[in-house]
mmCIF file of C-alpha atoms in Angstrom:
data_model
loop_
_atom_site.group_PDB
_atom_site.id
_atom_site.type_symbol
_atom_site.label_atom_id
_atom_site.label_comp_id
_atom_site.label_asym_id
_atom_site.label_seq_id
_atom_site.Cartn_x
_atom_site.Cartn_y
_atom_site.Cartn_z
ATOM 1 C CA UNK A 1 -0.580 -0.431 -0.448
ATOM 2 C CA UNK A 2 1.184 3.670 -0.555
ATOM 3 C CA UNK A 3 1.378 6.112 1.298
ATOM 4 C CA UNK A 4 0.407 9.302 -0.249
ATOM 5 C CA UNK A 5 3.065 12.472 1.039
ATOM 6 C CA UNK A 6 1.435 15.472 2.176
ATOM 7 C CA UNK A 7 2.588 17.855 -0.333
ATOM 8 C CA UNK A 8 1.503 20.978 1.732
ATOM 9 C CA UNK A 9 -1.065 21.572 5.323
ATOM 10 C CA UNK A 10 -2.823 24.519 4.071
ATOM 11 C CA UNK A 11 -5.071 27.419 6.602
ATOM 12 C CA UNK A 12 -7.371 29.686 5.059
ATOM 13 C CA UNK A 13 -8.894 31.695 8.296
ATOM 14 C CA UNK A 14 -12.183 33.388 7.463
ATOM 15 C CA UNK A 15 -13.613 33.792 10.867
ATOM 16 C CA UNK A 16 -16.378 36.584 9.304
ATOM 17 C CA UNK A 17 -20.492 36.338 7.623
ATOM 18 C CA UNK A 18 -21.697 34.377 5.405
ATOM 19 C CA UNK A 19 -21.042 35.857 2.810
ATOM 20 C CA UNK A 20 -17.539 36.144 3.602
ATOM 21 C CA UNK A 21 -17.727 32.809 3.735
ATOM 22 C CA UNK A 22 -19.209 31.821 0.449
ATOM 23 C CA UNK A 23 -17.109 34.091 -1.336
ATOM 24 C CA UNK A 24 -13.780 32.036 -1.008
ATOM 25 C CA UNK A 25 -15.059 29.171 -1.726
ATOM 26 C CA UNK A 26 -13.270 29.413 -4.745
ATOM 27 C CA UNK A 27 -9.599 29.596 -2.963
ATOM 28 C CA UNK A 28 -9.881 26.551 -1.445
ATOM 29 C CA UNK A 29 -10.576 24.821 -4.801
ATOM 30 C CA UNK A 30 -7.286 26.604 -6.558
ATOM 31 C CA UNK A 31 -4.711 25.609 -3.382
ATOM 32 C CA UNK A 32 -6.956 21.345 -4.162
ATOM 33 C CA UNK A 33 -6.644 22.444 -7.716
ATOM 34 C CA UNK A 34 -3.064 23.233 -7.947
ATOM 35 C CA UNK A 35 -1.425 21.089 -5.084
ATOM 36 C CA UNK A 36 -3.467 17.775 -5.177
ATOM 37 C CA UNK A 37 -1.129 16.756 -2.310
ATOM 38 C CA UNK A 38 -2.257 19.143 -0.246
ATOM 39 C CA UNK A 39 -3.984 19.430 3.104
ATOM 40 C CA UNK A 40 -6.404 22.324 3.298
ATOM 41 C CA UNK A 41 -8.044 23.266 6.198
ATOM 42 C CA UNK A 42 -10.208 26.397 7.003
ATOM 43 C CA UNK A 43 -10.859 28.015 9.824
ATOM 44 C CA UNK A 44 -15.108 29.795 10.426
ATOM 45 C CA UNK A 45 -17.341 30.054 12.796
ATOM 46 C CA UNK A 46 -19.652 27.509 14.417
ATOM 47 C CA UNK A 47 -22.241 29.480 11.657
ATOM 48 C CA UNK A 48 -20.883 29.096 8.770
ATOM 49 C CA UNK A 49 -19.529 25.356 9.224
ATOM 50 C CA UNK A 50 -22.838 24.611 7.556
ATOM 51 C CA UNK A 51 -21.738 26.215 4.303
ATOM 52 C CA UNK A 52 -18.848 23.989 3.817
ATOM 53 C CA UNK A 53 -20.042 21.326 4.437
ATOM 54 C CA UNK A 54 -19.443 18.212 1.157
ATOM 55 C CA UNK A 55 -17.057 20.924 0.725
ATOM 56 C CA UNK A 56 -14.650 18.478 -1.897
ATOM 57 C CA UNK A 57 -11.806 20.351 -1.947
ATOM 58 C CA UNK A 58 -11.609 20.809 2.404
ATOM 59 C CA UNK A 59 -10.076 17.742 3.907
ATOM 60 C CA UNK A 60 -10.731 20.111 7.956
ATOM 61 C CA UNK A 61 -13.996 22.599 8.572
ATOM 62 C CA UNK A 62 -12.437 24.320 12.104
ATOM 63 C CA UNK A 63 -14.262 25.799 14.739
ATOM 64 C CA UNK A 64 -13.088 29.083 15.288
ATOM 65 C CA UNK A 65 -14.506 31.737 16.669
ATOM 66 C CA UNK A 66 -13.343 34.433 17.236
ATOM 67 C CA UNK A 67 -14.412 37.695 18.139
ATOM 68 C CA UNK A 68 -13.554 40.097 15.456
ATOM 69 C CA UNK A 69 -14.351 40.877 12.393
ATOM 70 C CA UNK A 70 -17.901 39.762 12.461
ATOM 71 C CA UNK A 71 -21.480 40.263 12.987
ATOM 72 C CA UNK A 72 -22.310 37.057 14.972
ATOM 73 C CA UNK A 73 -19.765 37.208 18.725
ATOM 74 C CA UNK A 74 -17.946 41.337 18.405
ATOM 75 C CA UNK A 75 -18.668 42.505 20.837
ATOM 76 C CA UNK A 76 -17.092 46.261 19.982
ATOM 77 C CA UNK A 77 -16.253 47.708 16.821
ATOM 78 C CA UNK A 78 -13.209 46.084 15.081
ATOM 79 C CA UNK A 79 -10.981 48.898 15.927
ATOM 80 C CA UNK A 80 -11.325 49.648 19.003
ATOM 81 C CA UNK A 81 -9.031 48.601 22.047
ATOM 82 C CA UNK A 82 -12.008 46.833 23.578
ATOM 83 C CA UNK A 83 -11.442 44.449 20.802
ATOM 84 C CA UNK A 84 -7.473 44.022 20.003
ATOM 85 C CA UNK A 85 -7.543 42.916 24.006
ATOM 86 C CA UNK A 86 -10.546 40.646 23.336
ATOM 87 C CA UNK A 87 -8.246 38.525 20.283
ATOM 88 C CA UNK A 88 -5.618 39.274 21.361
ATOM 89 C CA UNK A 89 -6.510 37.228 24.439
ATOM 90 C CA UNK A 90 -8.422 34.566 22.368
ATOM 91 C CA UNK A 91 -5.397 34.116 20.386
ATOM 92 C CA UNK A 92 -3.904 33.585 23.484
ATOM 93 C CA UNK A 93 -4.941 31.176 25.443
ATOM 94 C CA UNK A 94 -8.752 29.220 23.843
ATOM 95 C CA UNK A 95 -8.871 26.100 22.697
ATOM 96 C CA UNK A 96 -9.547 26.111 19.560
ATOM 97 C CA UNK A 97 -6.040 29.177 18.941
ATOM 98 C CA UNK A 98 -4.238 26.547 20.525
ATOM 99 C CA UNK A 99 -6.124 23.636 18.230
ATOM 100 C CA UNK A 100 -4.814 25.152 14.784
ATOM 101 C CA UNK A 101 -1.575 25.361 16.777
ATOM 102 C CA UNK A 102 -1.041 22.021 17.308
ATOM 103 C CA UNK A 103 -1.972 21.263 13.608
ATOM 104 C CA UNK A 104 1.165 22.343 12.363
ATOM 105 C CA UNK A 105 0.485 23.772 9.459
ATOM 106 C CA UNK A 106 2.673 24.914 6.256
ATOM 107 C CA UNK A 107 1.499 27.624 4.791
ATOM 108 C CA UNK A 108 -1.583 29.493 6.435
ATOM 109 C CA UNK A 109 -4.184 32.274 4.613
ATOM 110 C CA UNK A 110 -6.151 35.338 7.000
ATOM 111 C CA UNK A 111 -8.127 36.124 3.991
ATOM 112 C CA UNK A 112 -9.560 39.505 5.600
ATOM 113 C CA UNK A 113 -5.285 40.042 6.092
ATOM 114 C CA UNK A 114 -6.281 41.857 10.100
ATOM 115 C CA UNK A 115 -4.112 42.209 12.788
ATOM 116 C CA UNK A 116 -5.433 38.885 15.062
ATOM 117 C CA UNK A 117 -5.224 36.384 11.790
ATOM 118 C CA UNK A 118 -1.552 37.572 11.970
ATOM 119 C CA UNK A 119 -1.390 37.150 15.845
ATOM 120 C CA UNK A 120 -2.819 34.092 15.054
ATOM 121 C CA UNK A 121 -0.279 32.741 12.579
ATOM 122 C CA UNK A 122 2.551 33.429 14.808
ATOM 123 C CA UNK A 123 1.271 32.067 18.079
ATOM 124 C CA UNK A 124 0.477 29.031 15.433
ATOM 125 C CA UNK A 125 4.198 28.797 14.179
ATOM 126 C CA UNK A 126 3.115 28.804 11.095
ATOM 127 C CA UNK A 127 6.421 30.090 8.654
ATOM 128 C CA UNK A 128 4.695 30.555 5.507
ATOM 129 C CA UNK A 129 1.662 33.220 6.321
ATOM 130 C CA UNK A 130 -0.172 35.047 3.911
ATOM 131 C CA UNK A 131 -2.159 38.084 4.974
ATOM 132 C CA UNK A 132 -1.326 40.676 7.429
ATOM 133 C CA UNK A 133 2.931 40.708 8.804
#
């Protein structure tokens, strides 16, 4: 039996609202088409998970209910000090953030390009990061 070698392990962050998640789906197809031996995972809020069920270009949908840039659980304005501290705390100690750090992703794409997404990718020690540096 031949074991399939994984070329790249991609993580795509799109924890925004439903339309934003849907617009990101062509990227998932593009990644899987360009790198057929790769794994592609996406982090989305629980409210968006049903949109990605049975997507043939995804290996994993990760629950990521981050408190920034969405209408579901963002309690303060996007650039307020409270959102800054809430996002930092979430990246540093949340169970979801720890899970992403454990997955050993080789590449990550924060489609929005948020500072919180950048913190998450650095915390997870993902070497190839796209979004905000």
